[in-house]
């Protein structure tokens, strides 16, 4: 292959038929050795209708416009030229034949530049053609070394010199080619219709040792002292090889990481750090660092280093593992279920390393996996006890995260055993405690009176919901002497439940008859008994213990101290009933079963603590009497 790219000589053609338009053809550039000559080929054309008797022409240097007074290179009318071109220029072509070829001799560097031709047909028929030729004065041969000088592959190096002087012909020879091969002279070649070059080729197979070898070409002109030399250093190419790179890297999230990649090649490679096809950093260098400041989990993965040049490529990878605490767990699954259904809940997270995942409810572990990113919780045939708040906790050595979620189990109503009726004075109060989801509607039925009372009748029924429990209280006045049967019925979309409410604490009817006046009298009697016992013990202690001083504090007696060992079960039953009454007070109902008051009289009732203490003392007095 012959490389002529260094002399891009070509004709600028004007598309026009002969005689159609003004136009000129000449090489856009041409070169010649200093001290030799050059022939610039040129043709021009003009409209046939002009029919001039004589055709004249002018060559200008560096400007096509006469008004700018450019140096005249050649002028056919007067032979008057610029002093720089005296004795150096002459016309080789015949202007009458529309040939404007120009010969320049004894070339010197200052003659390098642009040359324009102007046609003169007489009168106003003068035309300066915009087409021009650029003359380049050189003093070294052109050695063309192909870019693919690769060790082990045959290469062709060429030496080219211009041969556009009809008076002097160059001869070529190679310098420093020993051990590379024998040259081949191709001879004179024509370029693009007008210019000529002499070419000599050298074929050889380079080795790595030939890298940097200095190769020369000499152009000489017989019968002259003109001699020109040019040199080129062989640059033997080879593809990159990665010679330095990190092994796998582990880093904690937030730390600094530096990855190194180094390669050997000629020429220097383009080193590129990439991840998932995205270029992170690149440079032409022997080595390249990739710095990652405050790495995150998103930067975890495989990083590739690509080294490439025009002759090949190499690549290597390094795995960066970013260690981090679990992210907040995500919970996907059924959060509302009907009693008896199977519930499947998936808890997942991300961490490095994989975490320990645990699902628990009320501090009870329900499921756990080790070094997994997902945990499946299966609850076959859910019950109301499965309703509530759950936790999914993910944990590894770098931290812990948790997520709460609620499972709502929907089921038919259940009337709890603590539901009952109780009488006090002239009032009966019935408590119905229902557990259900969704919230039920509750009604009280009095079969003997053929009456049904529901929650909407606020004057008789008070309801309050806490979680899954709905507590409804029915208040009946004037029924303490002959309390009626009461049936509590609860209903929601999953079913209906009914229960006849039992009456508790028959002896309380007696206290209801006694009323508050009797309770106060009993309380006064009890206080007198306590005071008598206290004084008796104090006298006894003074008599038996001479060391006892009047300044010592007397022993304090509490009502609980009077409890007789093996206390009657009735007393314990009364204590439980008192607790239930206090529970009613916490739920917004009257703290005591004072049924003589309506809901509108809540603010006028005795305080819970005073009434409870009175009641307990009265109960104790009753036990003592028995």
Coordinates of C-alpha atoms in Angstrom, one line a residue:
X1 CA 0.0 0.0 0.0
X2 CA 1.3 3.5 -1.0
X3 CA 0.7 6.3 1.4
X4 CA 0.2 9.6 -0.4
X5 CA -1.8 11.3 2.3
X6 CA 1.0 13.8 3.1
X7 CA 0.6 15.3 -0.4
X8 CA -3.1 15.9 -0.7
X9 CA -2.8 17.3 -4.3
X10 CA -6.0 17.4 -6.4
X11 CA -7.6 19.5 -9.0
X12 CA -10.4 21.9 -8.1
X13 CA -12.9 21.3 -10.9
X14 CA -15.5 23.9 -11.9
X15 CA -18.5 22.1 -13.3
X16 CA -19.2 23.8 -16.6
X17 CA -19.2 22.9 -20.3
X18 CA -16.5 24.3 -22.5
X19 CA -17.2 27.9 -23.3
X20 CA -20.0 28.1 -20.7
X21 CA -18.5 30.0 -17.8
X22 CA -15.3 31.5 -16.5
X23 CA -13.4 28.7 -14.7
X24 CA -9.9 27.5 -13.9
X25 CA -8.3 24.1 -12.9
X26 CA -5.1 23.8 -10.9
X27 CA -3.9 21.7 -7.9
X28 CA -4.9 23.2 -4.6
X29 CA -1.5 22.5 -3.2
X30 CA 1.9 21.5 -4.6
X31 CA 5.4 21.1 -3.0
X32 CA 9.0 21.3 -4.1
X33 CA 12.5 21.1 -2.6
X34 CA 14.3 24.3 -1.8
X35 CA 16.7 25.2 -4.6
X36 CA 14.9 23.2 -7.2
X37 CA 12.0 24.2 -9.5
X38 CA 8.3 23.5 -9.7
X39 CA 5.8 23.4 -12.5
X40 CA 2.3 24.5 -11.4
X41 CA -0.2 22.9 -14.0
X42 CA -3.0 25.3 -14.9
X43 CA -6.0 25.4 -17.4
X44 CA -8.7 28.1 -17.7
X45 CA -11.8 28.7 -19.7
X46 CA -14.1 31.6 -20.7
X47 CA -17.3 32.1 -22.7
X48 CA -16.9 31.4 -26.4
X49 CA -19.0 34.4 -27.4
X50 CA -16.1 36.7 -26.3
X51 CA -13.9 35.5 -29.2
X52 CA -10.7 37.6 -28.2
X53 CA -8.0 38.2 -30.8
X54 CA -5.3 37.8 -28.2
X55 CA -5.4 36.2 -24.7
X56 CA -3.2 37.5 -22.0
X57 CA -2.8 36.5 -18.4
X58 CA -1.3 37.5 -15.1
X59 CA -0.1 35.4 -12.1
X60 CA -0.4 37.1 -8.7
X61 CA 1.2 36.1 -5.3
X62 CA -1.0 35.8 -2.2
X63 CA -3.9 38.0 -3.4
X64 CA -6.3 37.8 -6.4
X65 CA -7.2 41.5 -6.5
X66 CA -5.2 43.9 -8.5
X67 CA -6.4 46.9 -6.4
X68 CA -4.5 45.4 -3.5
X69 CA -1.3 45.6 -5.5
X70 CA -0.2 42.0 -5.0
X71 CA 3.3 41.0 -6.2
X72 CA 3.2 40.1 -9.9
X73 CA 4.7 36.7 -10.6
X74 CA 4.2 36.7 -14.3
X75 CA 2.5 39.1 -16.8
X76 CA 2.3 38.3 -20.5
X77 CA 1.6 41.8 -21.7
X78 CA 4.6 43.6 -20.2
X79 CA 6.9 41.0 -18.7
X80 CA 7.2 43.3 -15.7
X81 CA 7.3 41.2 -12.5
X82 CA 8.0 41.7 -8.8
X83 CA 11.7 41.7 -8.0
X84 CA 11.3 38.5 -6.0
X85 CA 10.4 36.6 -9.2
X86 CA 12.7 38.3 -11.6
X87 CA 14.5 35.5 -13.6
X88 CA 12.6 32.9 -11.6
X89 CA 9.2 32.7 -13.4
X90 CA 8.1 31.9 -16.9
X91 CA 5.0 30.6 -18.6
X92 CA 5.2 27.0 -19.8
X93 CA 1.6 26.9 -21.2
X94 CA 0.0 28.6 -24.3
X95 CA -2.6 31.1 -23.2
X96 CA -4.2 30.9 -26.6
X97 CA -4.8 27.2 -25.9
X98 CA -6.1 28.2 -22.5
X99 CA -3.1 26.6 -20.8
X100 CA -1.7 28.8 -18.0
X101 CA 1.0 26.4 -16.6
X102 CA 3.6 28.3 -14.6
X103 CA 7.3 27.4 -13.9
X104 CA 9.2 28.7 -10.9
X105 CA 12.9 28.2 -10.6
X106 CA 15.6 28.6 -7.8
X107 CA 13.0 28.2 -5.1
X108 CA 13.5 29.8 -1.7
X109 CA 11.3 29.7 1.4
X110 CA 9.9 33.2 0.8
X111 CA 8.3 32.0 -2.4
X112 CA 6.0 29.6 -0.5
X113 CA 2.4 30.8 -0.6
X114 CA -0.8 31.2 -2.7
X115 CA -0.7 31.7 -6.5
X116 CA -3.7 33.2 -8.4
X117 CA -4.2 33.4 -12.2
X118 CA -6.1 36.3 -13.9
X119 CA -7.3 36.1 -17.5
X120 CA -7.1 39.2 -19.7
X121 CA -9.1 39.1 -22.9
X122 CA -9.0 42.8 -23.5
X123 CA -11.2 45.7 -22.4
X124 CA -13.5 44.8 -19.5
X125 CA -13.2 41.1 -20.2
X126 CA -10.8 40.4 -17.3
X127 CA -11.4 37.8 -14.7
X128 CA -9.4 36.8 -11.6
X129 CA -10.2 33.1 -10.7
X130 CA -10.8 32.4 -7.1
X131 CA -9.2 29.0 -7.6
X132 CA -5.5 29.1 -6.5
X133 CA -2.6 26.8 -5.7
X134 CA -0.6 26.8 -2.5
X135 CA 3.1 26.2 -2.9
X136 CA 5.0 24.5 -0.1
X137 CA 8.8 24.7 -0.1
X138 CA 10.3 21.7 1.8
X139 CA 13.8 20.6 2.7
X140 CA 13.3 17.0 4.0
X141 CA 11.8 13.9 2.4
X142 CA 8.6 12.7 3.8
X143 CA 8.9 9.3 5.6
X144 CA 5.5 7.7 6.2
X145 CA 5.4 5.1 8.9
X146 CA 2.0 3.4 9.2
X147 CA 0.3 3.6 12.5
X148 CA 0.1 -0.2 12.6
X149 CA 3.7 -1.0 13.4
X150 CA 3.0 -4.0 15.5
X151 CA 5.7 -6.4 16.7
X152 CA 5.5 -9.6 14.7
X153 CA 3.5 -8.1 11.9
X154 CA 4.9 -7.1 8.5
X155 CA 5.1 -3.3 8.0
X156 CA 5.6 -1.1 5.0
X157 CA 7.4 2.2 5.4
X158 CA 7.5 4.6 2.5
X159 CA 9.7 7.6 1.5
X160 CA 8.0 10.1 -0.8
X161 CA 9.4 13.3 -2.3
X162 CA 7.8 15.7 -4.8
X163 CA 8.9 15.3 -8.5
X164 CA 7.4 18.4 -10.1
X165 CA 10.5 20.0 -11.5
X166 CA 11.0 19.0 -15.2
X167 CA 14.7 20.1 -15.0
X168 CA 15.8 18.1 -11.9
X169 CA 14.8 14.5 -11.0
X170 CA 15.3 13.2 -7.4
X171 CA 16.9 9.8 -6.5
X172 CA 16.0 8.1 -3.2
X173 CA 18.0 5.9 -0.8
X174 CA 17.4 4.5 2.7
X175 CA 19.6 5.1 5.7
X176 CA 19.8 2.9 8.8
X177 CA 17.8 0.1 7.4
X178 CA 20.3 -2.6 8.0
X179 CA 18.7 -5.7 9.6
X180 CA 15.3 -4.5 8.6
X181 CA 15.0 -5.5 5.0
X182 CA 15.9 -4.5 1.5
X183 CA 14.1 -1.4 0.0
X184 CA 12.0 -1.4 -3.1
X185 CA 11.9 1.7 -5.4
X186 CA 8.6 2.1 -7.1
X187 CA 9.6 5.1 -9.2
X188 CA 7.7 8.1 -10.3
X189 CA 4.0 8.3 -9.6
X190 CA 1.4 10.8 -10.7
X191 CA -1.0 12.3 -8.3
X192 CA -4.5 13.5 -9.1
X193 CA -3.9 14.8 -12.6
X194 CA -1.1 17.2 -12.3
X195 CA 1.5 16.5 -9.6
X196 CA 4.2 13.9 -9.4
X197 CA 6.0 12.1 -6.5
X198 CA 9.0 9.7 -6.3
X199 CA 8.3 6.8 -3.9
X200 CA 10.5 4.2 -2.3
X201 CA 9.2 1.4 0.0
X202 CA 10.8 -0.6 2.8
X203 CA 9.1 -3.9 3.9
X204 CA 10.1 -5.6 7.1
X205 CA 8.8 -7.4 10.2
X206 CA 9.7 -5.4 13.3
X207 CA 10.4 -6.8 16.7
X208 CA 10.1 -5.3 20.1
X209 CA 13.8 -4.5 20.0
X210 CA 13.2 -2.3 16.9
X211 CA 11.1 0.1 19.0
X212 CA 12.7 3.5 18.8
X213 CA 15.0 2.6 15.9
X214 CA 16.0 5.6 13.8
X215 CA 15.2 5.1 10.1
X216 CA 16.2 7.7 7.4
X217 CA 15.6 8.5 3.7
X218 CA 17.8 10.6 1.5
X219 CA 16.8 12.5 -1.7
X220 CA 19.6 13.6 -4.0
X221 CA 19.7 15.4 -7.4
X222 CA 22.3 14.2 -9.9
X223 CA 24.8 16.7 -11.1
X224 CA 24.0 19.0 -8.2
X225 CA 25.1 19.4 -4.6
X226 CA 21.4 19.3 -3.5
X227 CA 20.9 16.6 -1.0
X228 CA 18.0 16.2 1.5
X229 CA 17.6 13.8 4.4
X230 CA 14.7 12.9 6.7
X231 CA 14.4 10.6 9.7
X232 CA 11.7 8.8 11.6
X233 CA 11.9 6.7 14.8
X234 CA 10.1 3.4 14.7
X235 CA 7.5 3.2 17.3
X236 CA 6.7 -0.5 17.6
X237 CA 3.2 -0.9 19.0
X238 CA 1.8 -3.6 21.3
X239 CA -1.5 -3.9 23.1
X240 CA -2.0 -3.1 26.8
X241 CA -1.5 -5.7 29.5
X242 CA -2.9 -4.9 33.0
X243 CA -0.1 -5.4 35.4
X244 CA -1.4 -3.9 38.6
X245 CA -4.9 -4.1 40.2
X246 CA -6.6 -4.4 43.6
X247 CA -7.8 -7.7 44.8
X248 CA -11.4 -7.9 46.2
X249 CA -12.1 -5.0 48.6
X250 CA -14.3 -4.9 51.6
X251 CA -15.3 -1.5 53.1
X252 CA -17.7 -0.2 55.7
X253 CA -20.4 2.2 54.5
X254 CA -19.2 5.8 54.8
X255 CA -15.5 5.0 54.5
X256 CA -13.0 6.0 51.8
X257 CA -12.0 3.5 49.1
X258 CA -9.3 3.8 46.5
X259 CA -9.0 1.4 43.6
X260 CA -5.9 1.1 41.4
X261 CA -5.4 -0.1 37.9
X262 CA -2.0 0.0 36.0
X263 CA -1.2 -1.3 32.5
X264 CA 1.9 -1.6 30.2
X265 CA 1.4 -0.8 26.5
X266 CA 2.8 1.3 23.6
X267 CA 1.3 3.8 23.1
X268 CA 0.0 4.6 26.6
X269 CA -3.4 3.1 27.1
X270 CA -6.7 4.7 27.8
X271 CA -7.5 3.5 31.2
X272 CA -11.2 3.5 32.1
X273 CA -12.9 2.6 35.3
X274 CA -16.5 1.3 34.7
X275 CA -19.4 -0.1 36.7
X276 CA -22.4 -1.6 35.0
X277 CA -21.5 -0.1 31.7
X278 CA -21.1 3.4 33.2
X279 CA -17.8 5.2 32.9
X280 CA -16.7 6.5 36.3
X281 CA -13.2 7.8 35.4
X282 CA -10.8 7.6 32.5
X283 CA -7.4 8.9 31.5
X284 CA -4.6 8.2 29.2
X285 CA -1.9 7.0 31.7
X286 CA 0.1 4.1 32.9
X287 CA -2.0 3.9 36.1
X288 CA -5.3 5.3 37.3
X289 CA -6.9 5.6 40.7
X290 CA -10.6 5.5 41.4
X291 CA -11.4 7.3 44.7
X292 CA -14.8 6.7 46.3
X293 CA -15.5 9.1 49.1
X294 CA -18.0 7.9 51.8
X295 CA -19.1 4.8 50.0
X296 CA -22.7 3.7 50.2
X297 CA -24.5 0.4 49.7
X298 CA -25.4 1.6 46.2
X299 CA -21.7 1.5 45.2
X300 CA -21.4 -2.1 46.1
X301 CA -20.6 -4.3 43.1
X302 CA -18.0 -5.3 40.5
X303 CA -15.8 -2.6 39.1
X304 CA -14.0 -3.1 35.8
X305 CA -10.8 -1.5 34.5
X306 CA -10.4 -1.4 30.7
X307 CA -7.1 -0.6 29.1
X308 CA -7.1 -0.1 25.4
X309 CA -5.2 1.5 22.6
X310 CA -5.4 1.2 18.8
X311 CA -3.8 -2.3 18.9
X312 CA -5.7 -4.1 21.5
X313 CA -7.1 -4.1 24.9
X314 CA -7.1 -5.8 28.3
X315 CA -9.4 -5.7 31.2
X316 CA -9.6 -6.7 34.8
X317 CA -12.3 -6.6 37.6
X318 CA -12.3 -6.0 41.3
X319 CA -15.3 -6.6 43.6
X320 CA -16.1 -4.0 46.1
X321 CA -18.2 -5.2 49.0
X322 CA -19.8 -2.4 51.1
X323 CA -20.8 -3.6 54.5
X324 CA -23.8 -1.9 56.1
X325 CA -26.5 -2.3 58.7
X326 CA -30.0 -3.5 57.6
X327 CA -32.4 -1.1 56.0
X328 CA -35.8 -0.7 57.6
X329 CA -37.7 -3.9 56.9
X330 CA -40.5 -4.0 54.4
X331 CA -43.6 -6.0 55.3
X332 CA -45.9 -7.3 52.6
X333 CA -48.9 -9.5 53.3
X334 CA -52.4 -9.7 54.6
X335 CA -53.0 -7.2 57.4
X336 CA -56.8 -8.0 57.8
X337 CA -58.0 -11.6 58.1
X338 CA -61.2 -13.4 59.1
X339 CA -60.9 -15.9 62.0
X340 CA -60.0 -19.3 60.6
X341 CA -58.2 -18.0 57.5
X342 CA -54.5 -18.6 56.7
X343 CA -52.3 -15.5 56.9
X344 CA -49.0 -15.2 55.1
X345 CA -46.7 -12.2 55.9
X346 CA -43.4 -11.5 54.2
X347 CA -40.7 -9.4 55.8
X348 CA -37.7 -8.4 53.7
X349 CA -34.7 -6.1 54.1
X350 CA -31.4 -5.3 52.6
X351 CA -28.0 -5.5 54.3
X352 CA -24.5 -6.7 53.9
X353 CA -23.9 -9.2 55.2
X354 CA -27.4 -10.7 55.2
X355 CA -29.1 -10.2 58.5
X356 CA -30.8 -12.3 61.1
X357 CA -34.6 -11.7 60.6
X358 CA -37.0 -12.2 63.4
X359 CA -40.8 -11.7 63.7
X360 CA -42.2 -11.6 67.2
X361 CA -45.4 -10.6 69.0
X362 CA -45.5 -9.5 72.6
X363 CA -41.8 -10.6 73.1
X364 CA -42.6 -14.1 71.8
X365 CA -40.6 -15.2 68.8
X366 CA -42.8 -16.5 66.0
X367 CA -40.3 -17.0 63.2
X368 CA -36.6 -16.4 62.5
X369 CA -34.0 -17.0 59.8
X370 CA -30.3 -16.5 59.8
X371 CA -28.4 -14.8 57.0
X372 CA -31.4 -14.4 54.8
X373 CA -33.0 -11.2 53.4
X374 CA -36.5 -12.5 53.6
X375 CA -38.7 -14.1 56.2
X376 CA -42.1 -15.7 55.7
X377 CA -44.6 -15.9 58.6
X378 CA -47.4 -18.4 58.1
X379 CA -50.4 -18.3 60.5
X380 CA -52.8 -21.1 59.7
X381 CA -56.4 -20.7 60.9
X382 CA -55.9 -17.3 62.7
X383 CA -57.7 -16.7 66.0
X384 CA -58.6 -13.5 67.8
X385 CA -55.5 -14.1 69.9
X386 CA -53.4 -13.5 66.7
X387 CA -54.8 -10.0 66.5
X388 CA -52.4 -7.2 67.5
X389 CA -49.0 -5.6 66.9
X390 CA -46.1 -7.5 65.5
X391 CA -42.4 -6.6 65.1
X392 CA -40.0 -7.6 62.3
X393 CA -36.4 -7.0 63.4
X394 CA -33.4 -7.2 61.1
X395 CA -29.9 -7.3 62.6
X396 CA -26.2 -7.9 61.7
X397 CA -22.9 -6.9 63.2
X398 CA -23.3 -3.3 61.8
X399 CA -26.7 -2.4 63.3
X400 CA -30.3 -3.2 63.8
X401 CA -33.6 -1.9 62.3
X402 CA -37.2 -2.9 63.1
X403 CA -40.7 -2.4 61.6
X404 CA -44.0 -2.8 63.4
X405 CA -47.2 -3.9 61.7
X406 CA -50.7 -4.8 62.9
X407 CA -52.7 -7.8 62.1
X408 CA -56.4 -7.4 62.4
X409 CA -58.4 -10.6 62.9
X410 CA -62.1 -10.2 62.4
X411 CA -64.4 -12.6 64.2
X412 CA -67.9 -13.1 65.6
X413 CA -68.7 -11.7 69.0
X414 CA -67.8 -13.5 72.2
X415 CA -69.5 -12.5 75.5
X416 CA -66.9 -12.8 78.3
X417 CA -67.5 -14.5 81.6
X418 CA -67.1 -11.4 83.7
X419 CA -70.4 -10.2 82.3
X420 CA -73.0 -10.1 85.1
X421 CA -75.7 -8.1 86.9
X422 CA -75.5 -6.6 90.4
X423 CA -78.0 -4.8 92.6
X424 CA -77.4 -1.9 94.9
X425 CA -80.1 -0.1 96.9
X426 CA -83.0 0.3 94.5
X427 CA -80.9 -0.1 91.3
X428 CA -79.8 -3.0 89.2
X429 CA -76.7 -2.6 86.9
X430 CA -75.8 -5.2 84.3
X431 CA -72.3 -5.4 82.8
X432 CA -71.9 -7.0 79.3
X433 CA -68.3 -7.4 78.1
X434 CA -68.0 -8.4 74.4
X435 CA -64.9 -9.2 72.4
X436 CA -65.3 -8.9 68.7
X437 CA -63.9 -7.4 65.5
X438 CA -65.4 -5.4 63.9
X439 CA -67.3 -3.6 66.7
X440 CA -70.6 -5.3 67.5
X441 CA -74.0 -3.9 68.3
X442 CA -75.1 -4.8 71.8
X443 CA -78.7 -5.1 73.1
X444 CA -80.2 -6.0 76.5
X445 CA -83.3 -8.1 76.5
X446 CA -85.7 -8.4 79.5
X447 CA -87.9 -11.4 78.6
X448 CA -90.2 -11.0 81.6
X449 CA -91.1 -7.5 80.5
X450 CA -90.8 -8.1 76.7
X451 CA -88.4 -5.2 76.5
X452 CA -85.2 -4.8 74.5
X453 CA -82.8 -1.9 75.2
X454 CA -79.8 -1.2 72.8
X455 CA -76.8 1.1 72.8
X456 CA -78.7 4.0 71.2
X457 CA -80.8 4.5 74.3
X458 CA -78.1 6.5 76.2
X459 CA -80.4 7.1 79.2
X460 CA -80.2 3.4 80.1
X461 CA -77.1 2.0 78.3
X462 CA -73.5 3.3 78.5
X463 CA -70.9 1.7 76.1
X464 CA -67.2 2.1 75.8
X465 CA -64.7 0.3 73.5
X466 CA -61.1 -0.5 74.4
X467 CA -59.2 -2.5 71.7
X468 CA -61.3 -5.5 70.9
X469 CA -63.4 -5.2 74.0
X470 CA -66.7 -3.4 74.1
X471 CA -68.2 -2.9 77.6
X472 CA -71.9 -2.0 77.8
X473 CA -73.7 -1.2 81.1
X474 CA -77.4 -1.3 81.5
X475 CA -78.9 0.6 84.5
X476 CA -82.3 -0.3 85.9
X477 CA -83.8 1.7 88.7
X478 CA -86.3 0.4 91.2
X479 CA -85.6 -3.2 90.4
X480 CA -83.4 -4.2 93.4
X481 CA -86.2 -6.0 95.3
X482 CA -87.1 -8.3 92.3
X483 CA -84.4 -8.1 89.7
X484 CA -85.5 -9.3 86.3
X485 CA -83.8 -11.7 83.9
X486 CA -81.4 -9.9 81.5
X487 CA -80.1 -11.4 78.3
X488 CA -77.1 -9.6 76.5
X489 CA -77.0 -10.1 72.7
X490 CA -74.0 -9.0 70.6
X491 CA -74.0 -9.0 66.8
X492 CA -71.7 -8.2 63.9
X493 CA -71.4 -9.3 60.3
X494 CA -69.7 -12.6 61.4
X495 CA -72.4 -13.8 63.8
X496 CA -74.6 -13.3 66.9
X497 CA -73.9 -14.3 70.5
X498 CA -76.4 -14.2 73.5
X499 CA -75.9 -14.8 77.2
X500 CA -78.2 -14.5 80.2
X501 CA -76.4 -12.4 82.7
X502 CA -76.0 -13.9 86.1
X503 CA -76.6 -11.9 89.3
X504 CA -73.7 -11.7 91.7
X505 CA -73.4 -11.0 95.4
X506 CA -76.9 -11.7 97.0
X507 CA -75.7 -10.3 100.3
X508 CA -75.3 -7.0 98.6
X509 CA -79.0 -6.7 98.4
X510 CA -79.0 -6.5 102.2
X511 CA -76.5 -3.6 102.1
X512 CA -78.7 -2.0 99.4
X513 CA -81.6 -2.2 101.9
X514 CA -79.6 -0.8 104.7
X515 CA -78.6 2.1 102.5
X516 CA -75.9 4.7 103.1
X517 CA -77.1 5.6 106.7
X518 CA -76.6 2.0 107.8
X519 CA -73.2 1.9 106.2
X520 CA -72.2 5.1 108.1
X521 CA -73.4 3.6 111.4
X522 CA -71.5 0.4 110.8
X523 CA -68.4 2.4 109.9
X524 CA -68.6 4.4 113.2
X525 CA -68.9 1.2 115.2
X526 CA -65.9 -0.2 113.4
X527 CA -63.9 2.9 114.2
X528 CA -64.8 2.6 117.9
X529 CA -63.6 -1.0 117.9
X530 CA -60.3 -0.1 116.3
X531 CA -59.7 2.7 118.8
X532 CA -60.5 0.4 121.7
X533 CA -58.1 -2.3 120.5
X534 CA -55.4 0.2 119.9
X535 CA -55.6 1.6 123.5
X536 CA -55.6 -1.8 125.0
X537 CA -52.5 -2.9 123.1
X538 CA -50.7 0.3 124.0
X539 CA -51.4 -0.2 127.8
X540 CA -50.3 -3.8 127.5
X541 CA -47.0 -2.8 125.8
X542 CA -46.2 -0.2 128.4
X543 CA -46.8 -2.7 131.2
X544 CA -44.7 -5.5 129.6
X545 CA -41.9 -3.3 128.2
X546 CA -40.4 -0.8 130.7
X547 CA -38.0 0.4 128.0
X548 CA -40.8 1.7 125.9
X549 CA -40.7 5.5 125.9
X550 CA -43.6 7.9 125.3
X551 CA -41.6 9.4 122.4
X552 CA -41.7 6.2 120.3
X553 CA -44.3 6.1 117.5
X554 CA -47.1 3.8 118.1
X555 CA -47.6 0.9 115.7
X556 CA -49.9 1.8 112.8
X557 CA -52.8 -0.5 112.1
X558 CA -54.4 -0.9 108.7
X559 CA -57.7 -2.4 107.8
X560 CA -56.0 -5.3 106.2
X561 CA -54.4 -6.2 109.5
X562 CA -57.8 -7.2 110.8
X563 CA -58.3 -9.9 108.2
X564 CA -58.9 -13.2 110.0
X565 CA -56.7 -16.1 108.8
X566 CA -58.6 -18.4 106.7
X567 CA -60.8 -15.4 105.7
X568 CA -64.2 -16.4 104.5
X569 CA -64.5 -16.9 100.8
X570 CA -67.4 -14.5 100.8
X571 CA -64.9 -11.8 101.8
X572 CA -62.6 -12.6 98.9
X573 CA -65.6 -12.7 96.6
X574 CA -66.6 -9.2 97.8
X575 CA -63.0 -8.0 97.2
X576 CA -63.1 -9.2 93.5
X577 CA -66.5 -7.5 93.0
X578 CA -65.0 -4.3 94.4
X579 CA -62.2 -4.6 91.9
X580 CA -64.7 -5.0 89.1
X581 CA -66.5 -1.9 90.3
X582 CA -63.3 0.1 90.2
X583 CA -62.7 -1.2 86.7
X584 CA -66.1 0.2 85.7
X585 CA -65.0 3.5 87.2
X586 CA -61.9 3.6 85.0
X587 CA -64.0 3.0 81.9
X588 CA -66.0 6.1 82.5
X589 CA -68.9 4.6 84.5
X590 CA -69.7 5.4 88.0
X591 CA -66.9 4.1 90.3
X592 CA -69.5 2.4 92.5
X593 CA -72.7 0.7 91.8
X594 CA -74.7 3.6 93.2
X595 CA -77.8 2.9 91.2
X596 CA -79.8 5.7 92.8
X597 CA -78.0 8.1 90.5
X598 CA -78.5 8.5 86.8
X599 CA -75.7 9.2 84.3
X600 CA -76.4 12.8 84.6
X601 CA -75.6 12.8 88.3
X602 CA -72.1 11.4 88.0
X603 CA -70.5 14.6 89.3
X604 CA -72.5 14.4 92.6
X605 CA -71.5 10.9 93.7
X606 CA -69.1 10.1 96.5
X607 CA -65.5 9.6 95.5
X608 CA -64.3 6.2 94.7
X609 CA -61.7 5.9 97.4
X610 CA -64.0 6.9 100.3
X611 CA -66.8 4.7 99.2
X612 CA -64.5 1.7 98.7
X613 CA -63.0 2.1 102.1
X614 CA -66.4 2.4 103.7
X615 CA -67.6 -0.7 101.8
X616 CA -64.6 -2.8 102.8
X617 CA -65.0 -1.8 106.5
X618 CA -68.6 -2.6 106.3
X619 CA -67.9 -6.0 104.9
X620 CA -65.3 -6.6 107.6
X621 CA -67.9 -5.7 110.3
X622 CA -70.4 -8.0 108.7
X623 CA -67.8 -10.8 108.8
X624 CA -67.0 -10.0 112.5
X625 CA -70.6 -10.1 113.4
X626 CA -71.1 -13.5 111.9

